[in-house]
Tab-separated table of C-alpha atoms in Angstrom:
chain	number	residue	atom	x	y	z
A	33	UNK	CA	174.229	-63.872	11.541
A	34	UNK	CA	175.096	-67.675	12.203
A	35	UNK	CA	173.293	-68.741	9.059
A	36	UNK	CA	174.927	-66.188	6.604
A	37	UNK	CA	175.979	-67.690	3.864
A	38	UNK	CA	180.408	-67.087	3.562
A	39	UNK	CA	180.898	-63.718	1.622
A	40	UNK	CA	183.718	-66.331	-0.658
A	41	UNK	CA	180.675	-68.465	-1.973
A	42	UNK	CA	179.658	-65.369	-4.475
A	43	UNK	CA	182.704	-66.242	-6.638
A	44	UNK	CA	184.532	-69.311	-5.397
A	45	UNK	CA	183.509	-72.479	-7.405
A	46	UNK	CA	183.035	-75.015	-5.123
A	47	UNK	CA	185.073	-78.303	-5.721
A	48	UNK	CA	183.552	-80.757	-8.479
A	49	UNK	CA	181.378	-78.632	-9.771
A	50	UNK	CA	181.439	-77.645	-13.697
A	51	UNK	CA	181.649	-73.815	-14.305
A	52	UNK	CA	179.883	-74.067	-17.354
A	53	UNK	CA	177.147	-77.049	-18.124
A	54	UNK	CA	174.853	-77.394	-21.267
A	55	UNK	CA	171.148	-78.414	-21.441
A	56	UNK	CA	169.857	-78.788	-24.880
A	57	UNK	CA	166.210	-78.239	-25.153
A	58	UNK	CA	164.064	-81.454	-26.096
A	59	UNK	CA	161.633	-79.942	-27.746
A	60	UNK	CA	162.975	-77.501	-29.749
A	61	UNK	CA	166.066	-77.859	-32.167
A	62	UNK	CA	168.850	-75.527	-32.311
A	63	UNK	CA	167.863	-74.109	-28.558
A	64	UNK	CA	170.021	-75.009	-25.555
A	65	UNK	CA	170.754	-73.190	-21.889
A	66	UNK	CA	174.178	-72.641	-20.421
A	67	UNK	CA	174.497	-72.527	-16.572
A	68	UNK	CA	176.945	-70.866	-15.339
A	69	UNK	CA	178.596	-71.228	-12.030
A	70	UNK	CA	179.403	-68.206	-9.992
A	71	UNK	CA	178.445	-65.451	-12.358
A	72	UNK	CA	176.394	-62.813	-12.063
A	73	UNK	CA	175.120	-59.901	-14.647
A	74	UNK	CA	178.552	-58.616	-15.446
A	75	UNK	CA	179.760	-62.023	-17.380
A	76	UNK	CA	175.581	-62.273	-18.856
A	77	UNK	CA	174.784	-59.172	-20.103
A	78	UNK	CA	177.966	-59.101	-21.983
A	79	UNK	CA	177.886	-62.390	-23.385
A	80	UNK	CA	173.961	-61.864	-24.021
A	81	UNK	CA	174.349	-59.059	-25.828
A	82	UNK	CA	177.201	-60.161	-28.081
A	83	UNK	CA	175.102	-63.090	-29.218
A	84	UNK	CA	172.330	-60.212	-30.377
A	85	UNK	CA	174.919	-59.665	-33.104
A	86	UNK	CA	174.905	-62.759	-34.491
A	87	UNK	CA	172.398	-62.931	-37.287
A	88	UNK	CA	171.939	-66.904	-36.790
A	89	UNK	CA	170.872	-66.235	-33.012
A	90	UNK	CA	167.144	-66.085	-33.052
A	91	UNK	CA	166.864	-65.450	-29.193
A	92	UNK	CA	169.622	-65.275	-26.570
A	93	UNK	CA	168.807	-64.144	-23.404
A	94	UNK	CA	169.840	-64.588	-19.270
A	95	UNK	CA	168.967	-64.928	-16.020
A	96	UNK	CA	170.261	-65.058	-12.489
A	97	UNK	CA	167.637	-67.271	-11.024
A	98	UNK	CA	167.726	-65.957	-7.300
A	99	UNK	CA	170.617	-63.520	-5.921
A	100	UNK	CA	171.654	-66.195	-3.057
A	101	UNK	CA	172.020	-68.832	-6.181
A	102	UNK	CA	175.036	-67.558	-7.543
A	103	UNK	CA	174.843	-68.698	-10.991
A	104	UNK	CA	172.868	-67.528	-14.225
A	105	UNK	CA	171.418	-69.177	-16.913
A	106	UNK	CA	172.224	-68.159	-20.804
A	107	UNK	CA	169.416	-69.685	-23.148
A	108	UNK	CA	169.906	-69.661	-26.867
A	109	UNK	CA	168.037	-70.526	-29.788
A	110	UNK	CA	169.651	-69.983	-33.174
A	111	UNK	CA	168.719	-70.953	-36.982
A	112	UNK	CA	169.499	-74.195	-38.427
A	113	UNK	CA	173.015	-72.432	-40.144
A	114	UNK	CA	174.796	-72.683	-36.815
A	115	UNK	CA	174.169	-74.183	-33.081
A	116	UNK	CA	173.831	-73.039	-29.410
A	117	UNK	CA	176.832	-73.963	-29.288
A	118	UNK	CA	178.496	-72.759	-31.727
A	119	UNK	CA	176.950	-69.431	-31.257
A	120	UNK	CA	178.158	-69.270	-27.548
A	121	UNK	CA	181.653	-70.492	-28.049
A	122	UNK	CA	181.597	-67.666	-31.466
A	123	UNK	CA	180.232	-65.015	-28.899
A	124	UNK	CA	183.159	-65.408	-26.568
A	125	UNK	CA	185.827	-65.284	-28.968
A	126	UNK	CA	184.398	-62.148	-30.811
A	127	UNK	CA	184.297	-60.518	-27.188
A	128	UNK	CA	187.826	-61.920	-26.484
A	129	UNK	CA	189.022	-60.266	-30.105
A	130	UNK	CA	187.104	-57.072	-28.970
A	131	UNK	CA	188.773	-56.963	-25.684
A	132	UNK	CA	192.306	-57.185	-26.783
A	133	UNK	CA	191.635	-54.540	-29.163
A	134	UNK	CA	190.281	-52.069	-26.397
A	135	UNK	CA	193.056	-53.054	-24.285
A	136	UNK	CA	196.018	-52.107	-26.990
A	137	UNK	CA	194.048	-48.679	-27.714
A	138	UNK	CA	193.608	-48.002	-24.104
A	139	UNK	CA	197.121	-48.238	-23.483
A	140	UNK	CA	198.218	-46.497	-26.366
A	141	UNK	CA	196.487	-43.827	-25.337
A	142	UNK	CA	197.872	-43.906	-21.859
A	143	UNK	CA	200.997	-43.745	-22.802
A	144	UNK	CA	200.479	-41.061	-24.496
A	145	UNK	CA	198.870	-39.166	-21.950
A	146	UNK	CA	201.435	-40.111	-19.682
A	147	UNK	CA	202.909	-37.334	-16.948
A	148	UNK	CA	205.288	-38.354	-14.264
A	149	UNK	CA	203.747	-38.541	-10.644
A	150	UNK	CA	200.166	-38.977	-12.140
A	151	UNK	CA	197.118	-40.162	-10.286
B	29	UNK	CA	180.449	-53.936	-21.654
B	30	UNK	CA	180.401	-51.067	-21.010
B	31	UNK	CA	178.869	-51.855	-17.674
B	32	UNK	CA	180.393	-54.949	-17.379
B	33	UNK	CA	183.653	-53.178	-17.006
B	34	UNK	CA	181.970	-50.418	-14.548
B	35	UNK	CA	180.988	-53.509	-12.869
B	36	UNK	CA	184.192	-54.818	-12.519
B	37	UNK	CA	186.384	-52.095	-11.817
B	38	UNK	CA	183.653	-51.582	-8.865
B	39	UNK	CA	183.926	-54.958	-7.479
B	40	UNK	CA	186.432	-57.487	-9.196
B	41	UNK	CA	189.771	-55.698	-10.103
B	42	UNK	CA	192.042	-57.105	-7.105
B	43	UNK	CA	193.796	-55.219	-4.974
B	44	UNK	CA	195.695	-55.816	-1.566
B	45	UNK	CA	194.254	-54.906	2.138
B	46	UNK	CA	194.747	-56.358	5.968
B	47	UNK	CA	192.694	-59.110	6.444
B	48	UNK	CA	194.446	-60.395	9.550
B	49	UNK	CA	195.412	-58.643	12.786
B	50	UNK	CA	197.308	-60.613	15.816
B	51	UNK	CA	197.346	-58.060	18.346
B	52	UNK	CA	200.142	-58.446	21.113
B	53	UNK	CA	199.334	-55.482	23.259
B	54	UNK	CA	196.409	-53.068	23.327
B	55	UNK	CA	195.961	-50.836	26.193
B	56	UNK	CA	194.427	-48.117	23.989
B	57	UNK	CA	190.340	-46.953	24.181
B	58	UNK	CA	189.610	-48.584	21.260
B	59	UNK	CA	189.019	-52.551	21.298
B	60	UNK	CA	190.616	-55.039	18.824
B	61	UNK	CA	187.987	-55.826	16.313
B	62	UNK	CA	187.615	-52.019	15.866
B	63	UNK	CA	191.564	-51.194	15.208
B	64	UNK	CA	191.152	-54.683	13.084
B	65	UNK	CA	188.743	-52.776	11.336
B	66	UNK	CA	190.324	-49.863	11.067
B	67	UNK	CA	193.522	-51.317	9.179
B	68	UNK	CA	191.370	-53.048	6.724
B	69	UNK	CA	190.456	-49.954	5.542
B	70	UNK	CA	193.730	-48.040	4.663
B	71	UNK	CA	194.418	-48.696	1.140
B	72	UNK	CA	197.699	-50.081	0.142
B	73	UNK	CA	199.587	-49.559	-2.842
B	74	UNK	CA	198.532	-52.711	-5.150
B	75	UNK	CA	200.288	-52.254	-8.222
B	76	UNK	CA	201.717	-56.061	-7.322
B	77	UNK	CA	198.004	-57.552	-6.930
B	78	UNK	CA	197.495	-58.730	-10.343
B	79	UNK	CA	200.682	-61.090	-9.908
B	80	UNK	CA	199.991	-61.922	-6.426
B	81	UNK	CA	198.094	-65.425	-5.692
B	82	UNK	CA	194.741	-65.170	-3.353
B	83	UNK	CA	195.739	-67.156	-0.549
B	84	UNK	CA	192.558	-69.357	-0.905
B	85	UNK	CA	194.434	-71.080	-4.225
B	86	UNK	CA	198.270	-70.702	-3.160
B	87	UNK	CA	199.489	-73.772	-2.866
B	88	UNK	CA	203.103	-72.727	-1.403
B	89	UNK	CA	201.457	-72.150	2.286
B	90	UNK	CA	198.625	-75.248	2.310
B	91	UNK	CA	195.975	-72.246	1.898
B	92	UNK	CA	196.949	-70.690	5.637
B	93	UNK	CA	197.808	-67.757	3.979
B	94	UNK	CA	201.240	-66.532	5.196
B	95	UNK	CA	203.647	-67.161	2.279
B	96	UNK	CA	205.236	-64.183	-0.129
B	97	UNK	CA	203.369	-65.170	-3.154
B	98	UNK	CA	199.772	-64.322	-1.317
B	99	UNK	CA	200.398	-62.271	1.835
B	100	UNK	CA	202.653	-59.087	2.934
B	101	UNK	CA	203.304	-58.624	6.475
B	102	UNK	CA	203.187	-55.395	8.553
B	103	UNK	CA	204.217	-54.538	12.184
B	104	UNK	CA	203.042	-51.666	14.368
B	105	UNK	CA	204.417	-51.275	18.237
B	106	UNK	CA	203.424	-47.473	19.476
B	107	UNK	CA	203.858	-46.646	22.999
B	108	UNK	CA	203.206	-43.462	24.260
B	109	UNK	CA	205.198	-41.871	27.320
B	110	UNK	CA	204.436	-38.260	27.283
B	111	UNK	CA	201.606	-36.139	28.584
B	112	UNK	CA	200.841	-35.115	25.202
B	113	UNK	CA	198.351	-37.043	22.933
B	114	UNK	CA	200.579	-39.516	20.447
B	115	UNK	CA	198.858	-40.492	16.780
B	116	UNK	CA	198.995	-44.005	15.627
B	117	UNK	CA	199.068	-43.561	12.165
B	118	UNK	CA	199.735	-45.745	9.035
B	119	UNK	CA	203.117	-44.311	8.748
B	120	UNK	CA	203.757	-46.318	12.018
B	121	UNK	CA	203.288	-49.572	10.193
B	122	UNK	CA	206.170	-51.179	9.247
B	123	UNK	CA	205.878	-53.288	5.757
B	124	UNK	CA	207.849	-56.225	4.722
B	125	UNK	CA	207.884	-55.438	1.568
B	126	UNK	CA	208.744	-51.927	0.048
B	127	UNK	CA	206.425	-52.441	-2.907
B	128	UNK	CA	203.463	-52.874	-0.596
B	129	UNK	CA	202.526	-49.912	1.431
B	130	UNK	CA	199.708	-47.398	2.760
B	131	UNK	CA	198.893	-44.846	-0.406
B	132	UNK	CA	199.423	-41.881	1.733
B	133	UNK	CA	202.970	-42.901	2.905
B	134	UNK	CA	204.044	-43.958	-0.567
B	135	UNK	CA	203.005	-40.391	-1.894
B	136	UNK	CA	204.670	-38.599	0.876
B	137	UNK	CA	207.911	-40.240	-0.058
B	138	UNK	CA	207.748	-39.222	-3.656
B	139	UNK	CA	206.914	-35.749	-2.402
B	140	UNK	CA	210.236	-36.245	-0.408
B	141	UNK	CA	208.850	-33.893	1.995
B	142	UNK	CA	208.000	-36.774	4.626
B	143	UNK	CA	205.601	-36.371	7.074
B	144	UNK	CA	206.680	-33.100	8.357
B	145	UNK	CA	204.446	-30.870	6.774
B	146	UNK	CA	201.225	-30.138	9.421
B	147	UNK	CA	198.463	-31.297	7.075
B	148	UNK	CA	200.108	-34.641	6.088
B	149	UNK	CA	200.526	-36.831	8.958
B	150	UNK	CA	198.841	-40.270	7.355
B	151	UNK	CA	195.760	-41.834	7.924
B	152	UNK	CA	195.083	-41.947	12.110
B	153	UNK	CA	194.492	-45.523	13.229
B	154	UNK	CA	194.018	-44.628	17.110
B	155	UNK	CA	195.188	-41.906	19.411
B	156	UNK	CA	197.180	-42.629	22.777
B	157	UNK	CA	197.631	-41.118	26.103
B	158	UNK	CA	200.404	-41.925	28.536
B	159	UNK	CA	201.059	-45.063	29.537
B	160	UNK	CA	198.827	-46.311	26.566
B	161	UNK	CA	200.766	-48.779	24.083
B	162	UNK	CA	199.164	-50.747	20.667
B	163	UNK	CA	201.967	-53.880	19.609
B	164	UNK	CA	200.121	-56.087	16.550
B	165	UNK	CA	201.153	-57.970	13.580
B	166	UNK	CA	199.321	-57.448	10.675
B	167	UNK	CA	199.043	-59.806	7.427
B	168	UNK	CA	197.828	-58.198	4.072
B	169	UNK	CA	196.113	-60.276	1.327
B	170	UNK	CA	195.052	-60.260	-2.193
B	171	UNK	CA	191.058	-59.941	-1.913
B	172	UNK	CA	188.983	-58.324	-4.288
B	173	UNK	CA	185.564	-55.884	-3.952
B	174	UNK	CA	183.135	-58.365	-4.135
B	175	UNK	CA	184.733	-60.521	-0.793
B	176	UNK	CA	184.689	-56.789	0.671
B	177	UNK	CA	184.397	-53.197	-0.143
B	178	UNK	CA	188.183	-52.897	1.503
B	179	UNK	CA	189.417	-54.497	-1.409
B	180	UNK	CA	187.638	-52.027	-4.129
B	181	UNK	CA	190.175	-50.102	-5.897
B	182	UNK	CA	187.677	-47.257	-6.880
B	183	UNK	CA	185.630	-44.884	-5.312
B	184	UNK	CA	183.268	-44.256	-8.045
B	185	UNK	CA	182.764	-45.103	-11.963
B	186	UNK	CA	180.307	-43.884	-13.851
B	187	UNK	CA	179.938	-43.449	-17.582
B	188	UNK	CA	177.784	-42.068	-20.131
B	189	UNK	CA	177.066	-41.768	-23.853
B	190	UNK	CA	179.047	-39.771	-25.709
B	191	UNK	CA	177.276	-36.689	-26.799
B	192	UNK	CA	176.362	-35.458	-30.636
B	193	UNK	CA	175.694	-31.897	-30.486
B	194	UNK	CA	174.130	-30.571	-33.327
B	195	UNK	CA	173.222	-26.895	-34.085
B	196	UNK	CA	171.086	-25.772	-36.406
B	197	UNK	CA	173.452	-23.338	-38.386
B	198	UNK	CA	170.637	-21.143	-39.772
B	199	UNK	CA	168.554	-20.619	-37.331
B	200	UNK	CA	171.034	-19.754	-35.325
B	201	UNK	CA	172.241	-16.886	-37.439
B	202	UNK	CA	168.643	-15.986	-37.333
B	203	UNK	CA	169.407	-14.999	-33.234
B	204	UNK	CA	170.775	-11.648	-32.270
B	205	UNK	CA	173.493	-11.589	-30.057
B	206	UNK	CA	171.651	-10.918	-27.151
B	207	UNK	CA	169.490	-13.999	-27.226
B	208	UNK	CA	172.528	-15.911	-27.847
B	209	UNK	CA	173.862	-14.957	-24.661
B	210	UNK	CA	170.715	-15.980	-22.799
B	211	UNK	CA	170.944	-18.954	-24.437
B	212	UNK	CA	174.056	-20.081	-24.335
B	213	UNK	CA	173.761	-19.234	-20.587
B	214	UNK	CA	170.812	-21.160	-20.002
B	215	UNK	CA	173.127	-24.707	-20.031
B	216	UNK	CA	174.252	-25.190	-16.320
B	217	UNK	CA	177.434	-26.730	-17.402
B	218	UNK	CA	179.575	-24.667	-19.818
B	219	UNK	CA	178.785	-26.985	-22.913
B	220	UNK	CA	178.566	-23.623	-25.372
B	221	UNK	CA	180.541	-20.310	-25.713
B	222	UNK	CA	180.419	-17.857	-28.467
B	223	UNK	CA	182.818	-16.811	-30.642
B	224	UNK	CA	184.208	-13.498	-29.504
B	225	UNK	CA	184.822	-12.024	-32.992
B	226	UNK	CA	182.297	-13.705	-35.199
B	227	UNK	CA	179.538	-13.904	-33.005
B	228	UNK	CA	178.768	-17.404	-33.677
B	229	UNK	CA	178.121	-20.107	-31.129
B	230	UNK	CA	180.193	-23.406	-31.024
B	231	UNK	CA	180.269	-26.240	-28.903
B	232	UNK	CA	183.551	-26.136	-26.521
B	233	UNK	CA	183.332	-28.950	-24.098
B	234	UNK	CA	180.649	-31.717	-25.151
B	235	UNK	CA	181.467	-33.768	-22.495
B	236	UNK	CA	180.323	-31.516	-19.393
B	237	UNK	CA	176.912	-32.263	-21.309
B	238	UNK	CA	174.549	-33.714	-18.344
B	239	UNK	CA	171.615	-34.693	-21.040
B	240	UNK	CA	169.358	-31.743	-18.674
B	241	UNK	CA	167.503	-30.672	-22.024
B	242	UNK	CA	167.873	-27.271	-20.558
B	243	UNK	CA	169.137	-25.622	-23.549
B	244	UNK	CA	166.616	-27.796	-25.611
B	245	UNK	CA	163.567	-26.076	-23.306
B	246	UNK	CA	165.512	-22.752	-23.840
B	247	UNK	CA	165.289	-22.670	-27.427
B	248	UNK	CA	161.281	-24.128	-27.415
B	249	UNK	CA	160.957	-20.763	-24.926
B	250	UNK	CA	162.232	-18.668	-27.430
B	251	UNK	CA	160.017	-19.630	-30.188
B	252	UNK	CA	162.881	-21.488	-31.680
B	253	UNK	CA	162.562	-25.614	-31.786
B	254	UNK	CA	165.175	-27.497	-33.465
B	255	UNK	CA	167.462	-25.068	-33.119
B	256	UNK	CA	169.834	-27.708	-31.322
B	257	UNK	CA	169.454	-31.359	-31.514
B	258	UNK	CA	171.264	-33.671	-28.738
B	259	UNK	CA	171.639	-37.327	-29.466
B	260	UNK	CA	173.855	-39.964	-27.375
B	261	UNK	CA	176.167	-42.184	-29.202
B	262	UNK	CA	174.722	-45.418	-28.131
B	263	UNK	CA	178.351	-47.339	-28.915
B	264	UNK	CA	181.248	-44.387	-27.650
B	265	UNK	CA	180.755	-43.889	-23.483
B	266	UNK	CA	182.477	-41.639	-21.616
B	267	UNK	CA	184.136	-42.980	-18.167
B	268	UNK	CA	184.915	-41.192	-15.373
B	269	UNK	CA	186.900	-43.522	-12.901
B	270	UNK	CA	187.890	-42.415	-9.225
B	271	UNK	CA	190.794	-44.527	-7.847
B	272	UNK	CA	191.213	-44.732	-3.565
B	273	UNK	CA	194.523	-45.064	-4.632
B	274	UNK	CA	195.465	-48.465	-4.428
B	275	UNK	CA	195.669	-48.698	-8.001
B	276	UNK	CA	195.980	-46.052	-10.543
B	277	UNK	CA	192.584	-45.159	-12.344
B	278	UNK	CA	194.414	-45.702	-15.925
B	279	UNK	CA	195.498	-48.686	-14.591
B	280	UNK	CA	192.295	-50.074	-12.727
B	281	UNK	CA	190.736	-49.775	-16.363
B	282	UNK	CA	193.301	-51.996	-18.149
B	283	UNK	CA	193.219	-54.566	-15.295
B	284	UNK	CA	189.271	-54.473	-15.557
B	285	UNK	CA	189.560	-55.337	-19.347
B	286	UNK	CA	192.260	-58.041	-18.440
B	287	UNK	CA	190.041	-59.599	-15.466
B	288	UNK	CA	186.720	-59.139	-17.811
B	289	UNK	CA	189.139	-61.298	-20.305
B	290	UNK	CA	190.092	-64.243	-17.798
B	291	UNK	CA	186.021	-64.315	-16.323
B	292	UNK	CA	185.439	-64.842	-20.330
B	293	UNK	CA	187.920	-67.179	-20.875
B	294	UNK	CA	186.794	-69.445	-17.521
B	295	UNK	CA	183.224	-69.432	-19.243
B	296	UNK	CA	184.497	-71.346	-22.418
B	297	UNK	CA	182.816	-74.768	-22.750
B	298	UNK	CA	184.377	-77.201	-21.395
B	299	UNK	CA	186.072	-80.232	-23.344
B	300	UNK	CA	184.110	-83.144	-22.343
B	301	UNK	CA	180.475	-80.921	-22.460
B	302	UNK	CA	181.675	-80.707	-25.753
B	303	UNK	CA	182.255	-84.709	-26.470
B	304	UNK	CA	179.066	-85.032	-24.268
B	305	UNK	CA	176.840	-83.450	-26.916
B	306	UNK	CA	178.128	-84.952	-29.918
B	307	UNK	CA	177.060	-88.143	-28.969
B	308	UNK	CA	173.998	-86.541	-29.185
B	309	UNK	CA	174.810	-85.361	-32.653
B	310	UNK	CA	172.879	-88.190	-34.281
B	311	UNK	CA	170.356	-87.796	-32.537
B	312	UNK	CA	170.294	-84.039	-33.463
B	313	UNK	CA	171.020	-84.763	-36.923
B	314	UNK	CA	168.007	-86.927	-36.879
B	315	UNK	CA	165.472	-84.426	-35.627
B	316	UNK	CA	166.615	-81.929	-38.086
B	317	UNK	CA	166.390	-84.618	-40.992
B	318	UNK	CA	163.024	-85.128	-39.927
């Protein structure tokens, strides 16, 4: 048990490190990876599968390297009509738009479900 | 997303527990680390947590934990002087704050029926004998699932498509009645019924659907394929969300959308990553001229 890695390192970035860093690819253009600090398959499936909308994204996929590195990898390749990028940051506002609109339903709907003393 | 949010809800929505026991006096048959262990587990009411600061980032205590922006502090003193067993229970702690307190006790007081009642007595920590006595202090933090299951808001999530029943009309009406009984019997959840009057079979609760094809086989038995045709909506899902009680279930789903929201928003690209690359614009430009 002495060399068990602390249960906080899963999710707390560690100080001076980047949460997000960008590689672009050198030999092909338009195709870049993302690594991202301290995420797992909840944050890349998501993001991953919100880029397979976008009609400029020729490939998007992830990766969590090894479970005791906490930190995935997002690779993207799009056409020459947008960017890695550009894709990414598009993907995360589209999911951001999506979320606020699931949120204001949601409650909607829980308020009017609502019964005093629920559980 | 849909299992991003199962995901988090599971592990990620925060709620508050006991992470830190100073015990004063323990004479009972359990040791420390186990009662330690015990309190960690009772769940708290953690309608607060989303406002609260994790004590690992609070900077009003230096990180030690012990402020009232990241911590809530409980004390338990139980001494038992009577030949008759006495319960520790988590009605016996004592919170400093009224907002933050074990599930059980909080629903007992809306009951208003206390703990009187025989089958309500809260949750039992340890039990004394005479001359026994447990005196702690007891510090309750922000933490969520991931750090430790203590701090998971819900005892199970699951979800599934949302069923599209669809029965085939005329060859239905092409069934007596009798072999729509057996059929609509043959589902083990009560996903059918038939129409008392007309004699016609309708769907009356699609969702206790479990996707067992057992009607599907049912109808192939009978010489009848296609009568029914089951598809799952690949973008509606149904969630079924079990709170401990910590947090309401309604509620642990809008604070899973809101922490899926801030996980999103700490993934944006950073500034200077940006700058970085477009010095490499040129560059890019270049390659795609060429």
């Amino acid at each position: 048990m002495t060399n068990a890695p602390q249960r906080y390192e899963r999710f707390v970035l560690p100080e001076g490190t980047k949460k997000v860093s960008y590689e672009r690819d050198t030999k092909i253009i338009n195709a870049a990876s993302f690594v991202i600090e301290r995420e797992d398959h909840t944050v890349g499936n998501v993001v991953r599968m919100q880029l397979h909308r976008d009609a400029n994204v020729l490939f998007a996929g992830y990766k969590l390297p090894h479970p005791l590195q906490y930190k995935i990898i997002v690779r993207i390749h799009t056409t020459s009509q947008s960017s890695p990028m550009q894709a990414y940051n598009q993907a995360i506002n589209d999911l951001d738009k999506e979320l606020n609109h699931l949120k204001s339903a949601f409650e909607a709907q829980v308020e009017m479900m609502k019964q005093p003393g629920d559980y | 997303m849909a299992n991003a949010l199962r995901r988090i809800m599971l592990s990620e929505v925060p709620t508050i527990a006991i992470d830190l026991v100073e015990i004063e006096v323990n004479s009972t048959v359990l040791n420390d680390e186990f009662i330690a262990h015990r309190l960690g587990l009772i769940p708290l009411v953690s309608d607060r947590a989303m406002d609260m600061r994790f004590s690992r980032d609070c900077d009003a205590c230096d990180g030690d934990g012990q402020c009232v922006h990241c911590s809530v502090e409980f004390q338990l003193s139980v001494r038992c002087d009577e030949d008759q067993t006495v319960d520790v229970t988590s009605a016996d702690l004592i919170s400093s704050d009224p907002m933050v307190v074990p599930v059980d006790v909080a629903l007992a007081a809306a009951r208003t029926e206390g703990f009187d009642s025989a089958e309500n007595k809260g949750i039992i920590i340890v039990k004394l004998r005479r001359g026994q006595e447990l005196r702690l202090r007891a510090i309750a933090r922000k933490g969520i699932g991931k750090d430790h299951a203590k701090w998971s808001p819900a005892a199970t999530v699951t979800y599934m498509y949302e069923p599209d029943i669809y029965i085939n009309e005329d060859m239905m009406g092409s069934l007596t009645l009798e072999e729509k009984i057996s059929w609509v019997e043959s589902s083990p959840t009560k996903v059918f019924d038939i129409d008392p009057d007309t004699h016609q079979v309708k769907v009356v609760d699609a969702e206790a659907y479990t996707y067992d094809d057992e009607v599907i086989k049912k109808a192939e038995a009978m010489g009848k394929p296609g009568l029914v045709e089951i598809t799952g909506r690949e973008d509606s899902f149904i969630f079924t969300v079990e709170s401990t009680g910590a947090v309401k279930a309604s509620q642990i789903v809008i604070n899973a959308i809101e922490v899926l929201k801030q996980k999103l928003d700490a993934v944006r690209l950073s500034e200077d990553t940006v700058e970085a690359d477009e010095q490499f614009g040129e560059l890019g430009a270049h390659m795609r001229g060429g």
